[in-house]
Coordinates of C-alpha atoms in Angstrom, one line a residue:
M1 CA 23.3 -18.8 -2.8
S2 CA 20.9 -16.0 -2.8
A3 CA 17.5 -16.2 -0.7
P4 CA 14.1 -16.9 -2.4
L5 CA 12.0 -13.5 -3.1
G6 CA 10.1 -12.6 -0.5
P7 CA 6.0 -11.9 -1.0
R8 CA 6.8 -8.3 1.0
E9 CA 9.6 -8.0 -1.6
L10 CA 7.7 -9.0 -4.1
M11 CA 5.1 -6.7 -3.0
A12 CA 7.8 -3.9 -2.9
C13 CA 8.2 -4.5 -6.6
L14 CA 5.4 -4.2 -7.5
L15 CA 3.9 -1.1 -6.1
A16 CA 6.9 0.3 -7.2
D17 CA 6.3 -0.1 -10.9
R18 CA 3.4 1.3 -10.3
L19 CA 4.8 4.4 -9.2
H20 CA 5.4 7.7 -11.7
D21 CA 8.8 9.8 -12.2
E22 CA 7.5 13.6 -10.6
E23 CA 4.6 12.8 -8.6
I24 CA 4.9 13.1 -5.3
L25 CA 3.9 9.8 -2.7
I26 CA 3.0 10.1 0.3
V27 CA 3.3 6.8 2.8
G28 CA 1.2 6.2 6.4
G29 CA 3.2 5.4 9.9
A30 CA 3.1 1.5 9.7
S31 CA 4.7 1.3 5.9
I32 CA 8.0 -0.4 5.3
V33 CA 6.6 -2.3 2.1
P34 CA 5.4 0.9 0.6
M35 CA 8.5 2.8 2.5
A36 CA 10.8 0.4 0.2
A37 CA 9.0 1.3 -3.3
G38 CA 9.1 4.4 -2.9
L39 CA 12.9 4.1 -2.3
L40 CA 13.0 1.7 -4.6
A41 CA 11.3 3.7 -7.4
Q42 CA 13.6 7.2 -6.8
R43 CA 17.1 4.2 -7.1
T44 CA 15.4 2.9 -10.4
H45 CA 13.1 4.4 -12.6
A46 CA 11.8 7.6 -10.8
P47 CA 14.8 9.5 -9.7
N48 CA 12.0 13.0 -9.6
L49 CA 9.7 11.2 -6.8
T50 CA 9.0 13.1 -3.9
L51 CA 8.8 10.4 -1.0
L52 CA 6.9 12.0 2.2
T53 CA 6.5 9.5 4.9
G54 CA 4.7 9.6 8.3
S55 CA 7.2 10.8 10.2
G56 CA 7.5 14.4 8.4
A57 CA 10.9 13.0 6.7
V58 CA 11.1 14.6 2.7
N59 CA 12.8 12.0 1.0
P60 CA 14.8 9.9 3.7
R61 CA 17.9 8.9 2.4
P62 CA 18.7 5.4 5.3
R63 CA 20.9 3.1 5.3
E64 CA 18.1 0.7 6.3
L65 CA 14.6 0.0 5.9
V66 CA 13.0 0.5 9.9
P67 CA 10.1 -1.2 11.1
G68 CA 7.9 1.7 9.6
G69 CA 7.3 4.8 8.1
G70 CA 6.8 7.3 11.3
D71 CA 10.2 6.0 12.6
Y72 CA 11.9 9.3 13.6
E73 CA 14.9 7.7 12.6
Y74 CA 14.2 8.6 8.6
L75 CA 14.4 12.7 10.1
R76 CA 18.4 11.9 10.2
T77 CA 18.8 11.5 6.9
A78 CA 15.8 13.5 4.9
E79 CA 16.8 16.5 2.6
A80 CA 14.0 18.1 4.6
H81 CA 11.3 18.1 7.1
F82 CA 7.6 18.8 7.2
T83 CA 5.2 19.0 10.1
M84 CA 1.0 17.6 11.0
E85 CA -0.3 20.5 10.2
D86 CA 1.2 20.3 6.4
V87 CA -0.6 17.3 5.6
F88 CA -3.5 18.8 6.8
D89 CA -3.3 21.5 4.7
D90 CA -1.7 20.4 1.4
T91 CA -4.2 17.4 1.4
E92 CA -7.0 20.1 1.3
R93 CA -5.0 21.6 -1.5
G94 CA -4.9 18.5 -3.2
R95 CA -1.3 18.4 -3.6
W96 CA -0.4 14.8 -3.3
D97 CA 0.1 12.7 -6.3
V98 CA -0.6 9.1 -5.1
A99 CA -1.0 7.8 -1.5
I100 CA -0.1 4.1 -0.4
F101 CA -2.2 2.4 2.4
G102 CA -3.0 -0.6 4.1
G103 CA -5.9 -2.1 5.7
I104 CA -7.0 -4.8 8.4
Q105 CA -9.7 -5.2 6.4
V106 CA -10.4 -4.2 2.7
D107 CA -13.6 -5.2 0.7
R108 CA -14.7 -5.7 -2.5
H109 CA -15.1 -1.7 -3.8
G110 CA -12.0 -1.0 -2.5
N111 CA -12.8 0.6 0.7
F112 CA -10.5 -0.3 3.7
N113 CA -10.4 -0.4 7.6
L114 CA -7.6 1.3 9.4
T115 CA -9.7 1.7 12.8
Y116 CA -11.0 -1.7 15.1
V117 CA -12.6 -4.8 14.1
G118 CA -15.0 -6.4 16.1
G119 CA -17.7 -5.0 19.0
T120 CA -17.5 -1.1 18.5
L121 CA -16.0 1.9 18.2
A122 CA -15.8 2.3 21.8
H123 CA -15.3 -1.3 22.7
P124 CA -13.2 -3.2 19.8
H125 CA -12.4 -6.7 19.7
F126 CA -8.9 -5.3 18.2
R127 CA -8.0 -2.1 17.8
G128 CA -5.6 -1.0 14.3
P129 CA -3.8 2.2 14.1
G130 CA -5.8 4.6 13.3
F131 CA -6.1 6.4 9.9
V132 CA -5.0 10.3 11.3
N133 CA -6.2 11.8 8.2
A134 CA -9.1 10.3 5.8
G135 CA -9.1 13.3 3.7
I136 CA -6.2 12.0 1.9
A137 CA -8.3 9.0 -0.2
T138 CA -10.8 11.8 -0.9
S139 CA -8.5 14.0 -2.6
A140 CA -5.2 12.3 -3.5
R141 CA -4.8 12.1 -7.1
R142 CA -4.9 8.3 -6.8
F143 CA -3.8 5.6 -4.1
M144 CA -3.2 2.3 -3.6
L145 CA -3.7 -0.9 -1.0
H146 CA -1.8 -3.4 0.1
C147 CA -1.8 -6.6 1.9
E148 CA 0.7 -8.4 4.0
Q149 CA -1.7 -11.3 4.6
H150 CA -4.9 -12.3 2.2
T151 CA -7.3 -14.4 3.6
P152 CA -10.7 -13.8 4.4
R153 CA -10.2 -11.9 7.5
T154 CA -8.3 -9.4 5.9
L155 CA -9.9 -9.2 2.1
V156 CA -13.8 -9.1 3.6
A157 CA -17.4 -8.7 2.6
E158 CA -18.1 -5.6 4.7
V159 CA -15.4 -3.8 6.5
D160 CA -16.0 -2.9 10.0
F161 CA -15.3 0.6 10.3
A162 CA -14.8 2.7 6.3
S163 CA -11.2 4.7 7.7
G164 CA -10.7 5.2 3.6
T165 CA -13.1 5.4 0.4
G166 CA -13.1 3.1 -2.2
A167 CA -14.7 3.3 -5.8
R168 CA -18.1 2.4 -4.2
R169 CA -19.5 2.6 -0.6
P170 CA -19.5 -0.2 1.6
D171 CA -23.1 -1.1 1.1
G172 CA -22.5 -0.5 -3.0
G173 CA -23.9 3.1 -3.2
P174 CA -22.3 5.7 -5.2
Y175 CA -20.4 8.2 -3.5
P176 CA -21.0 11.6 -4.0
P177 CA -20.0 12.6 -8.2
D178 CA -17.9 16.0 -7.0
R179 CA -15.7 13.8 -4.6
R180 CA -11.7 14.2 -6.1
G181 CA -10.5 10.5 -5.4
T182 CA -12.0 7.7 -7.2
G183 CA -11.0 4.8 -4.6
P184 CA -8.1 2.6 -5.1
D185 CA -6.4 2.0 -8.7
H186 CA -4.6 -1.4 -7.2
C187 CA -4.6 -3.7 -4.1
V188 CA -1.4 -5.6 -3.9
T189 CA -1.4 -8.2 -1.9
A190 CA 0.7 -11.6 -0.5
L191 CA -1.0 -13.6 -2.6
A192 CA -2.2 -11.3 -6.6
C193 CA -2.2 -8.1 -7.4
L194 CA -5.8 -6.8 -8.2
R195 CA -7.1 -3.5 -9.4
I196 CA -11.3 -1.6 -9.4
T197 CA -12.9 -1.8 -12.8
A198 CA -15.3 0.6 -14.2
E199 CA -18.0 -1.6 -12.0
G200 CA -16.3 -0.2 -8.9
V201 CA -15.6 -3.6 -7.9
F202 CA -11.7 -5.9 -7.2
E203 CA -10.9 -7.7 -10.2
V204 CA -7.5 -10.2 -9.8
V205 CA -4.8 -9.5 -12.2
S206 CA -2.6 -11.8 -11.7
R207 CA -1.8 -14.4 -9.0
H208 CA 1.6 -14.7 -7.3
P209 CA 3.9 -17.7 -8.8
G210 CA 2.7 -20.7 -6.6
V211 CA -0.9 -18.9 -6.0
T212 CA -3.3 -21.4 -7.1
A213 CA -7.0 -19.9 -8.3
E214 CA -8.4 -22.4 -5.6
Q215 CA -6.0 -21.1 -3.5
L216 CA -7.5 -16.8 -4.2
R217 CA -11.1 -18.1 -4.2
R218 CA -10.8 -19.2 -0.6
S219 CA -8.3 -17.1 0.7
T220 CA -10.8 -13.9 -1.0
G221 CA -14.0 -13.1 1.7
F222 CA -15.5 -12.1 -1.7
P223 CA -16.4 -13.1 -4.4
V224 CA -13.7 -12.9 -7.3
D225 CA -13.8 -14.1 -10.8
V226 CA -10.8 -15.9 -11.2
T227 CA -9.7 -19.5 -12.6
D228 CA -5.8 -20.6 -13.6
A229 CA -6.1 -18.9 -16.9
V230 CA -5.5 -15.6 -14.8
P231 CA -1.9 -14.7 -15.6
I232 CA 1.0 -14.7 -13.2
T233 CA 2.6 -12.2 -11.4
P234 CA 6.0 -11.7 -13.2
T235 CA 9.1 -11.9 -11.1
P236 CA 11.0 -8.7 -10.5
D237 CA 14.1 -8.6 -13.3
P238 CA 17.7 -9.5 -12.0
E239 CA 18.9 -5.4 -11.3
Q240 CA 15.5 -4.0 -10.0
L241 CA 15.7 -7.2 -7.0
G242 CA 19.6 -6.4 -6.6
V243 CA 19.0 -2.5 -6.4
L244 CA 16.3 -3.4 -3.5
R245 CA 18.5 -6.0 -2.1
E246 CA 21.6 -4.2 -2.0
L247 CA 21.0 -0.2 -1.7
I248 CA 16.9 0.0 0.2
D249 CA 17.2 -3.2 2.0
P250 CA 20.4 -4.4 3.0
T251 CA 19.9 -6.7 6.4
G252 CA 17.1 -8.6 4.7
T253 CA 14.0 -6.8 7.1
L254 CA 11.4 -7.5 4.4
N255 CA 12.6 -11.3 4.2
E256 CA 13.2 -13.8 6.5
A257 CA 15.2 -15.6 4.7
R258 CA 17.9 -12.7 4.6
R259 CA 18.2 -11.3 7.5
R260 CA 21.4 -10.9 9.3

């Protein structure tokens, strides 16, 4: 009997669905779900997607997923390598079509924090992985967010530090009109899919199977207008899930019920 669909497997499929053929995708160093999404898109509907990892690997073909995109194991099967200098140079040139970021905090405008929570930058209560190149969020043609935890401590009223820019400033004011980036188009979490509205705030597009509107309201640190009429997130079709499990994640890294 196959294992039930895991939250991270669902997130990887949802992110993969939002990637397009011919795009250049860059993921960060602690990005196992976005990594799986990029590999899955390449094996299904976007064979000409270019995947760049935090380790400097271009289009790796790993036999299994490793903890993050920054793991140098991905270099062993890569088509090519790139350097950090390349990352900064290509960011300034606006070469990236799409990026996927996580966040220890995300606010209602899509500003995200990967730096610290509580205290000060010099003396934080919790230090995150940081953000090597904040320019990606403002120069990539688009970006998406993913949050493996959907709690009031993750989706917050105000980020402690804006590592990357959203659709509007944390205080709700506009960013300069001449910046290239417009904030995230989607945020995929363990409980729901959200998207940025024309007013620059997140709205709930769908709630994952088994998640109620009340659960979403309790789990989100900023107001969300959600009722039980909000659609249920479609589950991946068997073919897509089969590719994910058999070709991308055969050892069950994304789903403890499958781990071996």
